[in-house]
Coordinates of C-alpha atoms in Angstrom, one line a residue:
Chain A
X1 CA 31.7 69.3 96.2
X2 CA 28.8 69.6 98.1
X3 CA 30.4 67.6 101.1
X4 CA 33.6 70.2 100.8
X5 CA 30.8 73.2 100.7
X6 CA 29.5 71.4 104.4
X7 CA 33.1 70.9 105.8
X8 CA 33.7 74.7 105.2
X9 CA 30.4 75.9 106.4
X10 CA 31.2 74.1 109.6
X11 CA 35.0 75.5 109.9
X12 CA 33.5 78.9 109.1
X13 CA 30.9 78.9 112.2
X14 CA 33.8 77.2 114.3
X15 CA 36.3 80.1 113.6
X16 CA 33.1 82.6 114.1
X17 CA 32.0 81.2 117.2
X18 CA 35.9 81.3 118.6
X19 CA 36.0 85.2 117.1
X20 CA 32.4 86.1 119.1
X21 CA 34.2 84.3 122.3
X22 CA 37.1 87.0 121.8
X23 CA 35.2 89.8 121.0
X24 CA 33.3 89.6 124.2
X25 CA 36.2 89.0 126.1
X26 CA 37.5 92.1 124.8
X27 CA 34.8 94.2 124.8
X28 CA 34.1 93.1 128.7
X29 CA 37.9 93.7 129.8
X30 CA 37.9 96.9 128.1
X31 CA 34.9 98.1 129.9
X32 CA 36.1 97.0 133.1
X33 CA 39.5 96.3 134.2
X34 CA 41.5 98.5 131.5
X35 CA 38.8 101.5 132.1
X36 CA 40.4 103.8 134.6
X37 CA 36.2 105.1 135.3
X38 CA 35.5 101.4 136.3
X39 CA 38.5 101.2 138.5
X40 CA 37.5 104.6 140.3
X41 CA 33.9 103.0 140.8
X42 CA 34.5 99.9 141.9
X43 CA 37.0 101.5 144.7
X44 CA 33.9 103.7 145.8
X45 CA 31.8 101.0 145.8
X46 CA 34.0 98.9 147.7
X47 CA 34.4 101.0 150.2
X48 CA 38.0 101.5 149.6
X49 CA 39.4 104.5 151.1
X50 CA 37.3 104.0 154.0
X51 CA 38.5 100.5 154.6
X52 CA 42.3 101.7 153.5
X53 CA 42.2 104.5 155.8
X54 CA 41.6 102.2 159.2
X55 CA 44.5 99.7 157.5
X56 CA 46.4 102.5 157.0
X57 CA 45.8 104.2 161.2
X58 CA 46.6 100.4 162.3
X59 CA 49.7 100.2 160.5
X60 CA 50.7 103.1 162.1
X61 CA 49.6 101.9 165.7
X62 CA 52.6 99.4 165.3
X63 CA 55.0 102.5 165.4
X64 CA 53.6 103.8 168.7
X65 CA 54.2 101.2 171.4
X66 CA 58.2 101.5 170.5
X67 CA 58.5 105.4 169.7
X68 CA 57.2 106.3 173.7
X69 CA 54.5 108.7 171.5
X70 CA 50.8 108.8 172.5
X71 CA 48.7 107.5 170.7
X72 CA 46.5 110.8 169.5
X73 CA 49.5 111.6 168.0
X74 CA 49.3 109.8 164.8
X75 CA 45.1 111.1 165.0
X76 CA 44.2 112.3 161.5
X77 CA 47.7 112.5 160.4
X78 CA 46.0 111.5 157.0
X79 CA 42.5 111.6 156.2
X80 CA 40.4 109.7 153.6
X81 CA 40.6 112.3 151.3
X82 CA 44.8 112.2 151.1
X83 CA 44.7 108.6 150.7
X84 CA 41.9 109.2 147.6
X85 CA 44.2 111.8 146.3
X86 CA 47.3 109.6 146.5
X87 CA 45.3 106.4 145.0
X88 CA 44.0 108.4 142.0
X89 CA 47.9 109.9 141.1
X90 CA 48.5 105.3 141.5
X91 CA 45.6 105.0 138.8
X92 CA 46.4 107.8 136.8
X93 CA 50.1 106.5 136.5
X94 CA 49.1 103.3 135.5
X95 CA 45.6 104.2 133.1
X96 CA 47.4 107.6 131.6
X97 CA 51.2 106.4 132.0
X98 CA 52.0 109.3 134.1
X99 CA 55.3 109.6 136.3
X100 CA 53.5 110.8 139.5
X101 CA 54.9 110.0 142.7
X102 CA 53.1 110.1 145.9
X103 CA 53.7 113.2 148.3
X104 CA 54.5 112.2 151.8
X105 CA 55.8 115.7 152.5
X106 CA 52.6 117.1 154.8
X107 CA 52.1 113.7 156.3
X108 CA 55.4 113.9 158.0
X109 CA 55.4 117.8 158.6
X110 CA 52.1 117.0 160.5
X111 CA 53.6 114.1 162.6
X112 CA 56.8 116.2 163.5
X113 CA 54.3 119.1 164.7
X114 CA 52.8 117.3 166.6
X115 CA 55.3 115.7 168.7
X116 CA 57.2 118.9 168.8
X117 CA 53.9 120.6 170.2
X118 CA 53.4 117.5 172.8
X119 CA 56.7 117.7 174.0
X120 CA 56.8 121.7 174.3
X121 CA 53.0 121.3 176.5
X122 CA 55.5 119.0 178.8
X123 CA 57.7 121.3 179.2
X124 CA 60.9 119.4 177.5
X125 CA 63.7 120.9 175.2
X126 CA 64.2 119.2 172.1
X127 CA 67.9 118.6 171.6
X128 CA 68.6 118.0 168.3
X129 CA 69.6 114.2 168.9
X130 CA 65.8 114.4 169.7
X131 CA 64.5 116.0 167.1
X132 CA 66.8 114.1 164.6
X133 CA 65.3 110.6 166.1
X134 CA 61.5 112.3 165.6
X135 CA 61.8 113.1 162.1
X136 CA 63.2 109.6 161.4
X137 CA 60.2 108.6 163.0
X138 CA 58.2 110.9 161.2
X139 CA 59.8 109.5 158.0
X140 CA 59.3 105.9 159.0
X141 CA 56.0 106.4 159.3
X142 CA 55.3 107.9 155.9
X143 CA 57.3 105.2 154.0
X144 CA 54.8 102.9 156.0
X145 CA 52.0 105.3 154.5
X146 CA 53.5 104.9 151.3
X147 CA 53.8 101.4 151.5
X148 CA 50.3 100.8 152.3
X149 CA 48.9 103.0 149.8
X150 CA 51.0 102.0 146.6
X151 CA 52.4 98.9 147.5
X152 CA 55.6 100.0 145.2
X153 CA 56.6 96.5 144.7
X154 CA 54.2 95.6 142.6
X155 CA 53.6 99.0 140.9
X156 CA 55.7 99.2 137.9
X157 CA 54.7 95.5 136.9
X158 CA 51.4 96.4 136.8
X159 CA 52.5 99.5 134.7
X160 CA 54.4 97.3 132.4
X161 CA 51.3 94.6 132.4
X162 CA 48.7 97.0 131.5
X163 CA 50.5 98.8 128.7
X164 CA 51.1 95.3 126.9
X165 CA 47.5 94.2 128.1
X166 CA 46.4 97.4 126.1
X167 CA 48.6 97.1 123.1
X168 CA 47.7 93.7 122.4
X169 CA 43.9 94.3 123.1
X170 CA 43.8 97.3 120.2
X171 CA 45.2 95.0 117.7
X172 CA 43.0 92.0 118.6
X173 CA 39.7 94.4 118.6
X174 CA 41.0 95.2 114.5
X175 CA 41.7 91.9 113.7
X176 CA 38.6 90.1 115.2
X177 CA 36.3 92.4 113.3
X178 CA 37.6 92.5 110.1
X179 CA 37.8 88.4 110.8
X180 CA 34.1 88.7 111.6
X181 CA 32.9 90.9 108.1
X182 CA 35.1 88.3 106.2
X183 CA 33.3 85.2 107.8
X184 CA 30.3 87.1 107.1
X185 CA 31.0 87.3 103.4
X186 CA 32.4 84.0 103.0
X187 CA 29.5 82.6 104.8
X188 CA 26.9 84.9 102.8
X189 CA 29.0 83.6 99.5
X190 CA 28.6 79.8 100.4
X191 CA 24.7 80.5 101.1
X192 CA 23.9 82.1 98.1
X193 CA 21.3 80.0 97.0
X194 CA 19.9 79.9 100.1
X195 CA 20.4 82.8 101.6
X196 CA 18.2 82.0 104.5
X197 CA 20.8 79.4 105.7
X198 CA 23.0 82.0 106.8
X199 CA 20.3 82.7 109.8
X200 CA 21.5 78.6 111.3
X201 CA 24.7 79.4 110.5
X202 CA 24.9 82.8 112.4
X203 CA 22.6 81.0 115.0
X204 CA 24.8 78.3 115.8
X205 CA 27.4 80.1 115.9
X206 CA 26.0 82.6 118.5
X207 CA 24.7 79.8 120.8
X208 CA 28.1 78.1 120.8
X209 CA 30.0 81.2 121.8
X210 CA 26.7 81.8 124.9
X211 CA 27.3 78.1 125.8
X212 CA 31.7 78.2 126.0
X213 CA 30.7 82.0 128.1
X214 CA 27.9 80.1 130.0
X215 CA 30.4 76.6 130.8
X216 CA 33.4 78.8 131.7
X217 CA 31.5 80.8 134.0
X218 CA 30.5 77.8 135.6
X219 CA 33.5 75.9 135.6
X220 CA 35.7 79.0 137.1
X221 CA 33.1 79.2 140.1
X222 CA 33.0 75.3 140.7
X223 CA 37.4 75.7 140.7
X224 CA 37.9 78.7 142.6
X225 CA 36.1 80.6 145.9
X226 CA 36.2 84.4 144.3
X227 CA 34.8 85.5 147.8
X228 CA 37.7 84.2 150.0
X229 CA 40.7 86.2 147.6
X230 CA 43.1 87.9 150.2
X231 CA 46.2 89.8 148.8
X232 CA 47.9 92.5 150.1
X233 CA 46.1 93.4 152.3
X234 CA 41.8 93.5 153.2
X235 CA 41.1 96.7 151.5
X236 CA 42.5 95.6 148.2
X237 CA 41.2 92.0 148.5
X238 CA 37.8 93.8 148.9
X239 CA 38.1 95.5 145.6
X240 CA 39.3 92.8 144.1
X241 CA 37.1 90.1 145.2
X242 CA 34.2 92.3 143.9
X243 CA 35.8 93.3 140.2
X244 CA 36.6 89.5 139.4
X245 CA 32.7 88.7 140.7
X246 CA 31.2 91.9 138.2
X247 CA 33.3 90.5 135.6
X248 CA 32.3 87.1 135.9
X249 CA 28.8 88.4 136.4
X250 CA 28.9 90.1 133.2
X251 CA 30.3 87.5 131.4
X252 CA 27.8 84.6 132.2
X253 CA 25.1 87.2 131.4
X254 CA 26.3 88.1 127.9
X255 CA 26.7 84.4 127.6
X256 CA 22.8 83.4 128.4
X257 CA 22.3 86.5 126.0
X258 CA 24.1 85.2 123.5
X259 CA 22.6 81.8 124.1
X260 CA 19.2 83.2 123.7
X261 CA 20.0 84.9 120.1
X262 CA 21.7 82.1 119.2
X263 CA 18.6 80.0 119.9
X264 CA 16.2 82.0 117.9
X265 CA 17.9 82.4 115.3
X266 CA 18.0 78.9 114.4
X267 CA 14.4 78.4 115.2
X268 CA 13.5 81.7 112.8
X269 CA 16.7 80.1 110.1
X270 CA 14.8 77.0 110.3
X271 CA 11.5 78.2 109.6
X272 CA 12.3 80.4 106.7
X273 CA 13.7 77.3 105.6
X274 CA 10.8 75.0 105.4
X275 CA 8.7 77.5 104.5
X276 CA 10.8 77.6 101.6
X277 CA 11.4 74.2 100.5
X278 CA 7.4 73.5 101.0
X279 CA 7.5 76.8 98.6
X280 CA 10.0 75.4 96.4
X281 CA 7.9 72.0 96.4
X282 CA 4.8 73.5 95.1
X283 CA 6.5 75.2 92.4
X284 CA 7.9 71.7 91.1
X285 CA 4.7 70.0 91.5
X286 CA 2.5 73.0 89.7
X287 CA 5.5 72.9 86.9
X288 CA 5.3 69.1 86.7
X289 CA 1.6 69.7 86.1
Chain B
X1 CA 1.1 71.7 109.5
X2 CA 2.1 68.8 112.3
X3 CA 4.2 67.4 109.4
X4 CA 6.2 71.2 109.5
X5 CA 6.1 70.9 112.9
X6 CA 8.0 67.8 113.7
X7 CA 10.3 69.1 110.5
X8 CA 11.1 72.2 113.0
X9 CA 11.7 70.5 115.7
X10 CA 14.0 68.0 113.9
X11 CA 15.6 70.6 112.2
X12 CA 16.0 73.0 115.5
X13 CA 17.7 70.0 117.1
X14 CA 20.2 69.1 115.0
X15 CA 21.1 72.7 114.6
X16 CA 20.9 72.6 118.7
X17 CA 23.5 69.1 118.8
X18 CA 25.8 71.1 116.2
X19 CA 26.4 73.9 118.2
X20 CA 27.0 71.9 121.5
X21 CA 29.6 69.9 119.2
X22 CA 31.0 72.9 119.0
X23 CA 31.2 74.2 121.9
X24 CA 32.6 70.6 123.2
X25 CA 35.1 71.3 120.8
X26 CA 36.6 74.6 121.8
X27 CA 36.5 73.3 125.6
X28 CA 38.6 70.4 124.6
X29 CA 40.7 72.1 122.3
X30 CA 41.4 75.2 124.8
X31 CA 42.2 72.3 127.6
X32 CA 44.7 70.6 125.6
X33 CA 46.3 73.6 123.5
X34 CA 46.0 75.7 127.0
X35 CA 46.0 73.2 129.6
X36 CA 49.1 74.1 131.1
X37 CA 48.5 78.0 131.5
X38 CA 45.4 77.0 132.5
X39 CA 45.6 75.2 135.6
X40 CA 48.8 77.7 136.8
X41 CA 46.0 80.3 136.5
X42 CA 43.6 78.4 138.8
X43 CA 47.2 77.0 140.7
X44 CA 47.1 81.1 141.7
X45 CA 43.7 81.5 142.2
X46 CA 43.5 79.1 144.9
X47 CA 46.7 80.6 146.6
X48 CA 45.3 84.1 147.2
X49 CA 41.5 82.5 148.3
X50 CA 42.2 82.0 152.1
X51 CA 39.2 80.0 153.7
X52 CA 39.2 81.1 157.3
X53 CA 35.8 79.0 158.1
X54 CA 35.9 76.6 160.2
X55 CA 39.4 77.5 161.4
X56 CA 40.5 75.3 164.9
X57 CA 43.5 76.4 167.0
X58 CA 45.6 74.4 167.7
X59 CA 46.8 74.3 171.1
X60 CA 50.4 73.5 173.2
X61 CA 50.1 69.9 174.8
X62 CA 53.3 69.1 177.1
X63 CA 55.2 66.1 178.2
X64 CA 56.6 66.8 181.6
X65 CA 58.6 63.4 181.7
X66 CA 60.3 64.3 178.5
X67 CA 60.5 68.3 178.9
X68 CA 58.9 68.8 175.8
X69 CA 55.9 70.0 173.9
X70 CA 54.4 67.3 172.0
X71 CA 52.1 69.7 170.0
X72 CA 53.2 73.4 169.5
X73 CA 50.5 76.2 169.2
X74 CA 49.7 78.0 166.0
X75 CA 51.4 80.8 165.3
X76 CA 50.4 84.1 166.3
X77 CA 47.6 82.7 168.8
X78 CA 47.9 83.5 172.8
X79 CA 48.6 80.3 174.4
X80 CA 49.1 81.8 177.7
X81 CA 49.5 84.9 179.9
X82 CA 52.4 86.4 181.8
X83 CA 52.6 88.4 185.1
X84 CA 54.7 90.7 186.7
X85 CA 53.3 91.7 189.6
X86 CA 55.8 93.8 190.9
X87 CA 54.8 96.0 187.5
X88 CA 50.9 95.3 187.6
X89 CA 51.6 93.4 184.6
X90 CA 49.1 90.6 183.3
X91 CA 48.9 90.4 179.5
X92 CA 48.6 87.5 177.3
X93 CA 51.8 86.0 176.2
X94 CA 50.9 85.6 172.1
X95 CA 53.5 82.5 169.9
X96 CA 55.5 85.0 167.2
X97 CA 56.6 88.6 167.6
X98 CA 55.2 90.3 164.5
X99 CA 54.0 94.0 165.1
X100 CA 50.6 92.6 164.8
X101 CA 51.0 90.4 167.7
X102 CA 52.7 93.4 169.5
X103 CA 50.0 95.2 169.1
X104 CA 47.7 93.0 171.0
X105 CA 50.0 92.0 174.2
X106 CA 53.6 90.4 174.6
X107 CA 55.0 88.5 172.2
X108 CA 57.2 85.1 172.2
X109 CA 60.2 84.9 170.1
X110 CA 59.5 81.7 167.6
X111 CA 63.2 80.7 167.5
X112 CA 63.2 80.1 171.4
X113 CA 62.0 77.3 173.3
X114 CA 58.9 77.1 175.3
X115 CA 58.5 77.1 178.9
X116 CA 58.9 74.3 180.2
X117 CA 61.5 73.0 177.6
X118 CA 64.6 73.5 179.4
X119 CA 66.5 76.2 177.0
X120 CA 66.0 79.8 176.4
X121 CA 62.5 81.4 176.0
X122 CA 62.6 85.0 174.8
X123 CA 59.6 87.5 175.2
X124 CA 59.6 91.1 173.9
X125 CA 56.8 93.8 174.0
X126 CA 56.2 97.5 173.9
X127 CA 57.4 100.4 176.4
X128 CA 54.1 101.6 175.7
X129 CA 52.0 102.3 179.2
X130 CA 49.6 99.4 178.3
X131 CA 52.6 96.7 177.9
X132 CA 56.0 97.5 179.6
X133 CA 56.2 101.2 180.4
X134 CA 57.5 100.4 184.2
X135 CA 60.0 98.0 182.9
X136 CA 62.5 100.3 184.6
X137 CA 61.3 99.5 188.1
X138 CA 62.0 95.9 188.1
X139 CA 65.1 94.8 190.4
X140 CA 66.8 91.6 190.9
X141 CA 64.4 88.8 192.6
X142 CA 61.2 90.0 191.6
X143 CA 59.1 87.1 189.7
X144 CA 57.6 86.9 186.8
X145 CA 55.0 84.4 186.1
X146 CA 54.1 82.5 182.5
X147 CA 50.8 80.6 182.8
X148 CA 50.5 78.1 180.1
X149 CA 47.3 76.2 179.3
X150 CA 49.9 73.5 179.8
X151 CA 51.6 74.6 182.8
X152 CA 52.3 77.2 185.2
X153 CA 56.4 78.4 185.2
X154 CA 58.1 80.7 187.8
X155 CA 61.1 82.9 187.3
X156 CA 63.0 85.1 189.3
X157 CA 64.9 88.6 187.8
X158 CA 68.8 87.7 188.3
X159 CA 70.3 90.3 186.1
X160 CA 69.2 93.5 183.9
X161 CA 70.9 94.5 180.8
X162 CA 70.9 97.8 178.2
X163 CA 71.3 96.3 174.8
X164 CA 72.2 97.3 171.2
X165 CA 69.2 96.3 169.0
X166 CA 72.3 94.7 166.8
X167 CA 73.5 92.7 169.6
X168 CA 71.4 89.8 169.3
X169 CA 74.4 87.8 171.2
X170 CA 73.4 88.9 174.4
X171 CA 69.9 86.9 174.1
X172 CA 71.7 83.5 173.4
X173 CA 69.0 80.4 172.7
X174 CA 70.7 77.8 174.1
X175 CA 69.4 74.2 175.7
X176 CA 70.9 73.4 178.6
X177 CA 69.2 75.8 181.2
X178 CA 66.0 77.3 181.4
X179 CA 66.1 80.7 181.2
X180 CA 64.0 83.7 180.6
X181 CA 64.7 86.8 178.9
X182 CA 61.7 89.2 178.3
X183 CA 63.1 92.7 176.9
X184 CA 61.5 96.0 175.6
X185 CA 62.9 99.1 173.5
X186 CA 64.8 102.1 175.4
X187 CA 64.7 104.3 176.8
X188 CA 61.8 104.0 178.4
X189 CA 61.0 107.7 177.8
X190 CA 62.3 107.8 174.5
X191 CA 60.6 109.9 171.8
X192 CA 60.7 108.2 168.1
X193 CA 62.6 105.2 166.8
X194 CA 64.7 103.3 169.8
X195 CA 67.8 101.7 169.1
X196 CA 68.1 99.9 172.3
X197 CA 67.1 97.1 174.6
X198 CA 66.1 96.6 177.9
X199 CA 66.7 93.1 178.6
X200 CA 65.6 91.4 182.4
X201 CA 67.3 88.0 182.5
X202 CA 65.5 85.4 185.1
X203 CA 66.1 81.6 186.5
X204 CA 63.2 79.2 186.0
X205 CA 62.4 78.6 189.9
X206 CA 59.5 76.8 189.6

């Protein structure tokens, strides 16, 4: 019985220890990547639509040297603030499930005014053969804009991906917290005795779940250079290279946290415990008496 | 006192072995429950992290008794320059024809041979006024030069064409001859997306 009691105690602070590990996985993804607040601040702090908006101003030099355009033409055809405006309708569609789609409409009025305006100062007519070929340019370029910004490809996977990321997080958060309060109970039910048990119990259980955090951590970096990530293109690798870093930042340091408690409270468990059996001992040696 | 002492310690370490048990445990059990999904994960990773330290270029090394390169450059680097002095032209001549590579000078077209091999090489760039603006002024027997790290080639202008982009026929890669084709959009003076060629064909004379 007592050996079934021990085998139980041990499953119990198994399953807990695999219940804190999910917890602060949830707890850390839900405070970073699936917060659309986190997203916005990491792109600022990443520099994003700085970075974006040169990407953006070379991709658009490759439609020059063909077209016969100057250069200053495609000048502030978009400016840092269009490209944040167009990347927060991206987020909000994916975070808030909106249907937004990005406006092009001024980019393109902007590049055929310009060329008109160039080609009036030389003194040209634009026949409308002309003017047909500069507003597929015009066009060209703003699908390139597009392109850059949204990367369309990939958008409506991620849409798809976060709302079954989200789903499935809400109804792991439930179920690992009731499953916590019923380990809690089972465990406070086994200990009854000894209530003071509970303390290792609880302790072990927290410096197993800060040691997995602490040896994943540590494992991931040894595996894989977070620092060289390149998708898409620089800008986004930037942002990205930085979220993965904050996250496994944040998880090594809830890990050496956990570690910590964990380590405490078996030295406190373990005190109360002798303290008590010396207590116990007196009483049976005053009663033998 | 030292006797609850040493009972701590024991007691602490045990508690201290359990819970690295443990931990061994869930490593071991997430590795071979997981294992799979786990290494395509880190499979991906290591895809998208692009180490660019330490990164050598490779360059073009030619046989001249067998007409060949025996080691090809990498692609998108400059491995040489080409001149057309008739034009003031003198730009470096980059391996690959992607927009970036047009950006920075002329570009060589990765499905034809390179000078010096005996087939077609094919060369495009911009009618921007950096690149090929005065492409229009170029007659038959002016030369253009291609100076490879490898080798310096010759040509001389022997025809000029106005191409279809679509008609890709009229830059045949073939082996038998070497011969040059460098072409640029038109017209020259055209305002917004070009749908044609200007193609200068040229004899290797050199």
């Amino acid at each position: 019985m007592k050996l079934a009691i021990k085998i139980l105690k041990a499953v119990l602070v198994l399953v807990l220890t695999a219940v804190i590990i999910g917890i602060v996985t949830i707890k850390v993804a839900s405070s970073t990547i699936l917060d659309e607040a986190y997203a916005h601040k990491m792109l600022q702090t990443s520099k994003y639509y700085d970075n974006l908006h040169e990407e953006i101003k070379s991709a658009f030099e490759n439609y020059i040297g063909p077209s016969g355009i100057d250069e200053i033409i495609l000048d502030d055809v978009c400016s840092v603030e269009d490209i944040q405006k167009d990347t927060e309708t991206i987020l909000g569609n994916i975070y808030e499930g909106t249907d937004k789609k990005v406006n092009t409409d001024e980019i393109k009025k902007r590049i055929i005014d310009k060329i008109n305006q160039k080609v009036k100062e030389q003194e040209e007519i634009i026949t409308d053969k002309m003017q047909a070929s500069i507003n597929k340019f015009a066009e060209t370029v703003a699908d390139e804009y597009i392109s850059t910004i949204s990367h369309t490809e990939y958008e409506e996977k991620i849409n798809e991906a976060y709302k079954k990321i989200t789903k499935i997080v809400e109804f792991s958060q439930k179920a690992l917290f009731i499953a916590v309060a019923v380990i809690f109970i089972l465990l406070v039910a086994l200990n009854i005795k000894k209530i003071y048990y509970i303390a290792s119990n609880i302790g072990i259980a927290l410096l197993s779940s800060g040691t997995f955090i602490t040896a994943t951590y540590y494992i991931i970096n040894s595996k894989v250079k977070v620092s060289q990530f390149k998708i898409l293109n620089n800008s986004i690798s930037l942002v990205l290279q930085n979220i993965v870093t904050d996250i496994l930042n944040m998880f090594v340091n809830i890990g050496w946290i956990l570690l910590a408690i964990g380590i405490v409270a078996i030295i406190v468990g373990n005190i109360i415990k002798i303290i008590n059996t010396e207590e116990g001992k007196k009483k049976e040696r005053k009663w033998k008496n | 006192m030292h006797n609850k002492l040493v009972k701590l310690i024991k007691a602490t370490i045990i508690d201290l072995i359990v819970a690295l048990l443990v931990t061994a445990f869930l490593l071991i059990s997430l590795k071979i429950f997981f294992g799979q999904e786990i290494d395509l994960v880190f499979g991906i990773a290591n895809t998208i992290s692009i180490n660019t330290e330490n990164k050598t270029t490779k360059e073009a090394k030619y046989d001249a008794n067998a007409n060949k390169l025996t080691s090809y450059p990498e692609y998108g680097t400059q491995y040489a320059t080409i001149q057309i002095p008739k034009i003031n032209v003198d730009l470096p001549l980059f391996f690959g024809d992607t927009m970036e590579i047009l950006k920075k000078g002329v570009g060589h077209s990765s499905g034809s041979y390179f000078p010096g091999e005996g087939g077609s090489v094919i060369c495009m760039g911009h009618n921007s006024k950096n690149v090929f603006r005065r492409f229009g002024e170029l007659q038959i027997g002016d030369e253009i030069t291609i100076k490879a790290n490898y080798g310096e080639f010759k040509y001389e202008i022997y025809d000029m064409q106005i191409v279809e982009e679509t008609e890709t026929y009229k830059l045949p890669i073939q082996e038998n001859e070497e011969k040059l084709m460098v072409y640029t959009c038109y017209p020259f003076n055209n305002i917004g997306y070009a749908t044609q060629r200007y193609v200068v064909y040229a004899n290797l004379v050199k």
